[in-house]
Coordinates of C-alpha atoms and ligand atoms in Angstrom, one line a residue:
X248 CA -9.1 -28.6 -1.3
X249 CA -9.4 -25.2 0.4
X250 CA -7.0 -22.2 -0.7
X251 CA -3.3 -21.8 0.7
X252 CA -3.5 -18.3 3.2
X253 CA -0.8 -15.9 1.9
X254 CA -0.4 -15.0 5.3
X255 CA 0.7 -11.0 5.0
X256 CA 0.7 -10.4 9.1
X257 CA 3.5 -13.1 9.4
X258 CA 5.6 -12.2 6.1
X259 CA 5.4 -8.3 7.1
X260 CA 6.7 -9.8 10.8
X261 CA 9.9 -10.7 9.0
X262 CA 9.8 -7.5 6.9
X263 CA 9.9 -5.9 10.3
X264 CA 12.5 -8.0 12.4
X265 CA 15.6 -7.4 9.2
X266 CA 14.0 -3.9 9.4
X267 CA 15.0 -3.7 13.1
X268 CA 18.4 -4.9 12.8
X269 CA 19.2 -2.7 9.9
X270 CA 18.3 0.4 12.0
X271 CA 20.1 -0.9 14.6
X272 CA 23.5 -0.8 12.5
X273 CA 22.2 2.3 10.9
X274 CA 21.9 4.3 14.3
X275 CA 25.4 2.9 15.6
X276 CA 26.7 5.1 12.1
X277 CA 24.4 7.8 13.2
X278 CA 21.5 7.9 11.1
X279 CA 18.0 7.2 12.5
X280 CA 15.0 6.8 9.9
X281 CA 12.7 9.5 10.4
X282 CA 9.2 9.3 9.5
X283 CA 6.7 12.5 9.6
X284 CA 2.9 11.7 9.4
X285 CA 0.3 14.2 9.2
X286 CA -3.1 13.8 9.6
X287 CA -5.9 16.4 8.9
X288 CA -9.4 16.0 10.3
X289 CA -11.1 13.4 12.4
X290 CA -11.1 11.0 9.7
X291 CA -11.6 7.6 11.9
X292 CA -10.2 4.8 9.4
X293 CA -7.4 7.7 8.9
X294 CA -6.9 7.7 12.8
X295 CA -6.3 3.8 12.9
X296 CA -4.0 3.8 10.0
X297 CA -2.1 6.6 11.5
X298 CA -2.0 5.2 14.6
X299 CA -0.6 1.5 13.4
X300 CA 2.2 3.1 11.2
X301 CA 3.4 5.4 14.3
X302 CA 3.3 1.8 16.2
X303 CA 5.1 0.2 13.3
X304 CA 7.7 3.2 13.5
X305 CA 8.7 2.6 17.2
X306 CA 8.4 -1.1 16.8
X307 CA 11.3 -0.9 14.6
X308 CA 13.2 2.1 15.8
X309 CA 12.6 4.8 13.7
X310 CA 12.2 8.5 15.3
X311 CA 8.3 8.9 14.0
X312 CA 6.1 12.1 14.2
X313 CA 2.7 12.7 14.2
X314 CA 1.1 15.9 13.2
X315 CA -2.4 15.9 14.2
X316 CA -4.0 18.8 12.6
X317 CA -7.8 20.2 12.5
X318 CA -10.2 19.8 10.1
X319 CA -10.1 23.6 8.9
X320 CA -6.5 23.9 8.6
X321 CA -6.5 25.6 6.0
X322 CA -4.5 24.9 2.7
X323 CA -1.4 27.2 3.2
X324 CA -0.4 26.3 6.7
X325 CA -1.0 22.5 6.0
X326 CA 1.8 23.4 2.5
X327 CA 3.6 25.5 5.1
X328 CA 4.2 22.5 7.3
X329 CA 5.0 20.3 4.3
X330 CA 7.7 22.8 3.2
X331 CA 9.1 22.8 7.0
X332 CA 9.1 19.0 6.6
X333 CA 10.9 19.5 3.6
X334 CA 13.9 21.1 4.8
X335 CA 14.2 19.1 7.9
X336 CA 17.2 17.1 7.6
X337 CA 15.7 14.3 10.3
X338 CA 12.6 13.6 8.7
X339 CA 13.9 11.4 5.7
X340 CA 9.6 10.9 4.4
X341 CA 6.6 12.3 4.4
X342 CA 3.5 10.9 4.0
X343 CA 0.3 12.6 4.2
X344 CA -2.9 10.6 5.4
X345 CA -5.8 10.2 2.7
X346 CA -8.5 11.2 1.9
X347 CA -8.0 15.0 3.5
X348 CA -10.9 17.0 4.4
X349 CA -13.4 18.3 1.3
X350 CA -11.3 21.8 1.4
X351 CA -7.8 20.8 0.5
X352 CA -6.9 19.8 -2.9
X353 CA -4.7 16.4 -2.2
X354 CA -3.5 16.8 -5.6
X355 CA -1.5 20.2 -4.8
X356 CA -0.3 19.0 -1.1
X357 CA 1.4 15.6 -3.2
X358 CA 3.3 17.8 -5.2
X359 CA 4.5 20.2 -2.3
X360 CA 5.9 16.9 -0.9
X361 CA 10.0 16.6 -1.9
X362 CA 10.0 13.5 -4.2
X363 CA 12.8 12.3 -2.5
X364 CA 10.9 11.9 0.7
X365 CA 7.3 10.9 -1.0
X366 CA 7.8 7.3 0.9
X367 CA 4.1 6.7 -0.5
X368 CA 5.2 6.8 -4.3
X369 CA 2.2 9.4 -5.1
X370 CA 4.1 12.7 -6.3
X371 CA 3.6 12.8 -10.0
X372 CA 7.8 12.7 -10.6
X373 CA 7.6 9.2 -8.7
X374 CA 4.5 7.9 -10.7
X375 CA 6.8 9.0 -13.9
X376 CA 9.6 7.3 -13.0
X377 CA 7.6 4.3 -11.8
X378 CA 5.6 3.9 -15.5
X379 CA 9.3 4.6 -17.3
X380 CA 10.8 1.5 -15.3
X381 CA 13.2 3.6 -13.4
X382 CA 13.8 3.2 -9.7
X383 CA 11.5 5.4 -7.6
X384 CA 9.5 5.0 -4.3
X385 CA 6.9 2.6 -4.5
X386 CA 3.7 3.0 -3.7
X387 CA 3.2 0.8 0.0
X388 CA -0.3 -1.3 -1.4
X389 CA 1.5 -2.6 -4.5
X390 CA 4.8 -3.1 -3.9
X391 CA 3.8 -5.2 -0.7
X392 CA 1.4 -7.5 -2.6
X393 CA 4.4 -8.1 -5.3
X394 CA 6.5 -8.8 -2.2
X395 CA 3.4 -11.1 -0.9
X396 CA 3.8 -13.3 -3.6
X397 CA 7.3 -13.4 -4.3
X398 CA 7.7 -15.1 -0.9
X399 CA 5.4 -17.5 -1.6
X400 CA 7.6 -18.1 -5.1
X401 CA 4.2 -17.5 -6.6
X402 CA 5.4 -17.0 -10.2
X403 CA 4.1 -14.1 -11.8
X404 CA 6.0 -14.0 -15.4
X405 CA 4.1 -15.2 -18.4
X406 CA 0.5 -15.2 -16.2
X407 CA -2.9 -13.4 -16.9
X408 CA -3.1 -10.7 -13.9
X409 CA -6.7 -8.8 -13.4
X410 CA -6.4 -6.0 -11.2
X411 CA -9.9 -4.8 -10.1
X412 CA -9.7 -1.4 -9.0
X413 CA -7.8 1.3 -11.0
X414 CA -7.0 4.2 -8.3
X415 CA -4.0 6.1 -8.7
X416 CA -3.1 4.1 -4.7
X417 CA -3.5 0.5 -5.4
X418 CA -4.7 -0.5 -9.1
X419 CA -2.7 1.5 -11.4
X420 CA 1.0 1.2 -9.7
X421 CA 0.2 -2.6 -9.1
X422 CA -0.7 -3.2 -12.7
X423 CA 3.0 -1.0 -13.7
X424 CA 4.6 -3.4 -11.2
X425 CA 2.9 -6.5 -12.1
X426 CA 3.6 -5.7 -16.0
X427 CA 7.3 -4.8 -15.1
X428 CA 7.6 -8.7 -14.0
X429 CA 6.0 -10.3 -17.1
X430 CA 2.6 -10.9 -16.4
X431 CA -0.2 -10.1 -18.8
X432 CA -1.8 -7.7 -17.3
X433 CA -6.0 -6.7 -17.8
X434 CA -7.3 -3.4 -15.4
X435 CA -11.3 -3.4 -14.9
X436 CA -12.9 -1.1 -13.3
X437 CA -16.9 0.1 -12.7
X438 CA -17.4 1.0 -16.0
X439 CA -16.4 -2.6 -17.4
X440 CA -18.9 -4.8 -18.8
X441 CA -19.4 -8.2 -17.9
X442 CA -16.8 -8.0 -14.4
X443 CA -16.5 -11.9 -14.1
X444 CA -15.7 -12.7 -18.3
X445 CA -12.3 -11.1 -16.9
X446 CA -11.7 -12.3 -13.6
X447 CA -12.5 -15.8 -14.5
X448 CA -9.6 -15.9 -17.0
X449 CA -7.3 -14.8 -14.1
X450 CA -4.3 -16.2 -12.9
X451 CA -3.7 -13.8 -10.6
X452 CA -6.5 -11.8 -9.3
X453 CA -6.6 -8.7 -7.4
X454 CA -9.8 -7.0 -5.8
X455 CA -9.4 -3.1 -4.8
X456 CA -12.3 -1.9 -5.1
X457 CA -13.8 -1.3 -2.0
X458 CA -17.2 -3.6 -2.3
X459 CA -17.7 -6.2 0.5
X460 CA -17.6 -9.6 -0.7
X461 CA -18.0 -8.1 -4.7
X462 CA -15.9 -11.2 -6.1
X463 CA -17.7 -14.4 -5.7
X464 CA -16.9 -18.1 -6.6
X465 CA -18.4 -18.5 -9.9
X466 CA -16.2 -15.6 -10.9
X467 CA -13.2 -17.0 -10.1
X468 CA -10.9 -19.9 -11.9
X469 CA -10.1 -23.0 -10.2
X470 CA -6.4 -22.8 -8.8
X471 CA -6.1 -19.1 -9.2
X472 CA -3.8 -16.8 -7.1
X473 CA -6.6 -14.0 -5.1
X474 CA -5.2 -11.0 -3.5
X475 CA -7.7 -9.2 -1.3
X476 CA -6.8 -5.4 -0.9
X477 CA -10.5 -4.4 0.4
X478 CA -11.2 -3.4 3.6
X479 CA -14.8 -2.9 4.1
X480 CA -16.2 -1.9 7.9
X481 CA -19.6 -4.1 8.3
X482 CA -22.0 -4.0 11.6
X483 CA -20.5 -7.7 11.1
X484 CA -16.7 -6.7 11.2
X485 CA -14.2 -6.6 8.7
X486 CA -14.2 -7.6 5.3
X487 CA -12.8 -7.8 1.8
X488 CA -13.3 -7.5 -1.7
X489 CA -13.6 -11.4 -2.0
X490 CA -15.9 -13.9 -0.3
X491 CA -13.4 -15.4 1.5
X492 CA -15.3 -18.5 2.3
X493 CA -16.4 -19.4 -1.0
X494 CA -13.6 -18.4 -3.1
X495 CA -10.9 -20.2 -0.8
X496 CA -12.5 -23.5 -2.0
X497 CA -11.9 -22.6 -5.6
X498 CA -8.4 -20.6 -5.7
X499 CA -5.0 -21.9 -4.7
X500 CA -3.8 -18.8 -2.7
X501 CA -6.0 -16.3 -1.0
X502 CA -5.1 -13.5 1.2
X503 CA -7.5 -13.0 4.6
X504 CA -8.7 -9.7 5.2
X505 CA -7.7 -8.8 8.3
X506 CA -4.2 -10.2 7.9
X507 CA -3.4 -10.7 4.0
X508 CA -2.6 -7.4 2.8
X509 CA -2.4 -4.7 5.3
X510 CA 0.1 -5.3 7.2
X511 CA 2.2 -5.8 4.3
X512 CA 1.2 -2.2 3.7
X513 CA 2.3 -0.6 6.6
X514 CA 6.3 -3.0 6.4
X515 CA 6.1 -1.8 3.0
X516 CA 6.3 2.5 4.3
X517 CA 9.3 1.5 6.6
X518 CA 11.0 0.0 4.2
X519 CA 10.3 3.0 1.8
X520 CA 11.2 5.5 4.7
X521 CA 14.5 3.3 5.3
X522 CA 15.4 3.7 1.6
X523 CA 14.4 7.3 1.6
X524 CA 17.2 7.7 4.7
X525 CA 20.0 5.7 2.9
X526 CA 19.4 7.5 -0.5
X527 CA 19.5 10.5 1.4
X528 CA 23.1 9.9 2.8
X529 CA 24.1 8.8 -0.6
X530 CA 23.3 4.7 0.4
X531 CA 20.7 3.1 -0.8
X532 CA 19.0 1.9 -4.1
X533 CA 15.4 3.6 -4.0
X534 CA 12.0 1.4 -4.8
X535 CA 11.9 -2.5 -5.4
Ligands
NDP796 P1 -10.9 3.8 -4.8 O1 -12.3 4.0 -4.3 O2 -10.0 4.9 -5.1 O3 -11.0 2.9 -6.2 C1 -11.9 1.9 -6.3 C2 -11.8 1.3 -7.7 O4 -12.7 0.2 -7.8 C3 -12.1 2.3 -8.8 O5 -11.2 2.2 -9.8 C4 -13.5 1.9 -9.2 O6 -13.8 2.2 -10.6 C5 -13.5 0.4 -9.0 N1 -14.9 -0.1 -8.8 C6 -15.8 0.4 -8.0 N2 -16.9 -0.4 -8.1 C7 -16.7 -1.4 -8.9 C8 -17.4 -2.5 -9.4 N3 -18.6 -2.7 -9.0 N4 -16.8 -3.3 -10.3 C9 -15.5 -3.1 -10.7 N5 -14.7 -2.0 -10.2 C10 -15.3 -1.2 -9.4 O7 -10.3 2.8 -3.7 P2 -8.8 2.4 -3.4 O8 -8.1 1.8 -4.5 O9 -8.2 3.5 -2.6 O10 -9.1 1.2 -2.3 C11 -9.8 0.0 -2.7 C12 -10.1 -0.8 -1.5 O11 -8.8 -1.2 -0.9 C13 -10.8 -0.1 -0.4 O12 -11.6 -1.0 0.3 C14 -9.7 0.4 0.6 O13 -10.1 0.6 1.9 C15 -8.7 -0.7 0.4 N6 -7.3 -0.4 0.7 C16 -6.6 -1.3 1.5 C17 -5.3 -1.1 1.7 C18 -4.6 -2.1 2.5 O14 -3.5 -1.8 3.0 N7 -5.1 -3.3 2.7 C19 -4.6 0.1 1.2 C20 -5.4 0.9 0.3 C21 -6.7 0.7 0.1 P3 -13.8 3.7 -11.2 O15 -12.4 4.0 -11.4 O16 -14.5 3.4 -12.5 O17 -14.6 4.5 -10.2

């Protein structure tokens, strides 16, 4: 029997519709969510992604701002802006577009950002808190595949969970987050030997790597739960880590690419950036 769709474009449609009606209470005491993007370069995955979180903003009523900058700004005006950002009382997060341009050390522009209003979870203070267990913004990838599979009362406690993929955006907060629930949690990456003695003892299994169509069938176990987080641009169209057509007829759960993960993504950063503005007027818990 083919695989159950985790269907992430219709769960983040809810995400977004409580969103709405939050902010709509939330401007009638005065506060509106603010949301500052920047985006450096010409970058053209960047400039989609951009674009569908400043969509996602007005679709829910936040006041959004796009800071389109060129390719040579140059490291002290793009910190300059940050620290503007910084002090402006209206803009409640910050989230700078990755990967920047060659020239610019995203390492240093993270930690100009004011931890408070990191609403991507990526300033070293947040990653701290995050690995101690304490509350803090979560990065947008993870927390919305935990959020994924919690409304599918997928249980997670007790379980074998492979992450593929160990970046410091996706693999390495989901495996903290998947470990803070319970599950057992293995991390492989592309220096691990023998890829599919691993993900065939999942339960859970997360691809985000970045590989079209890397996880196959044979390397999957019958009834597993497979979360997709690839996105992989082919003359073909777009597709995932997983080969979607194969592995649905072995797994239980599967997430589509387009449609599984990525738009829980984006409903995870409002979220974060509504937190951000209730913490910010003494309201709201922080992180998941
Ligand atoms: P990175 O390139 O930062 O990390 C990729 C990871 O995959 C690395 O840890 C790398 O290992 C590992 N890897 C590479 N090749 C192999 C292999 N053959 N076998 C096992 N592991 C391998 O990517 P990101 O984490 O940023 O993104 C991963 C994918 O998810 C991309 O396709 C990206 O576009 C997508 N993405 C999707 C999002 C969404 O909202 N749906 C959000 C963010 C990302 P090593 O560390 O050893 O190099």
């Amino acid at each position: 029997m083919a695989a159950k769709i985790l269907d992430g474009k219709k769960v983040a449609e809810e995400i977004k519709t409580s969103l709405k009606e939050e902010v709509t209470r939330l401007k009638a005491r005065g506060l509106t969510p603010g949301l500052a993007v920047v985006l450096v370069g010409e970058d053209p995955a960047s400039k989609v992604y951009v674009k569908q979180k400043e969509k996602a903003c007005e679709e829910v009523g936040f006041a959004s701002q796009v800071y389109r900058l060129p390719e040579d700004t140059s490291e002290e005006s793009l910190l300059q802006l940050i620290n503007e950002l910084n002090d402006d009382r209206a803009v409640h997060g910050i989230l700078v577009q990755l990967p920047l341009p060659g020239h610019l050390d995203a390492n240093q522009v993270i930690q100009a950002i004011n931890p408070a209003k990191d609403v991507d979870g990526f300033h070293p203070f947040n990653v701290g808190r995050l690995a101690a267990g304490l509350a803090a913004p979560v990065p947008c990838t993870p927390r919305g595949i935990i959020h994924l599979l919690e409304a599918y009362n997928i249980p997670i406690a007790g379980r074998h969970a492979v992450v593929v993929g160990r970046s410091n955006i996706v693999g390495k907060p989901l495996a903290q987050l998947l470990l803070a629930r319970d599950a057992t949690v293995t991390v492989c990456h592309s220096k691990t030997g023998n890829l599919t003695s691993f993900t065939r003892t999942a339960d859970i299994l997360v691809a985000a790597v970045g590989r079209p169509r890397l996880i196959t069938r044979d390397m999957v176990k019958l009834g597993a739960v497979v979360v997709d987080v690839g996105i992989n641009r082919l003359p073909e169209g777009m597709v995932g880590d997983v080969d979607f057509e194969a592995v649905r007829e072995v797994a239980d759960y599967i997430t589509p690419v387009p449609g599984g993960v990525g738009p829980l993504t984006i409903a995870m950063l409002l979220r974060n950036t509504l937190e951000a503005a209730l913490a910010g007027q003494g309201g709201g818990p922080p992180g998941e």
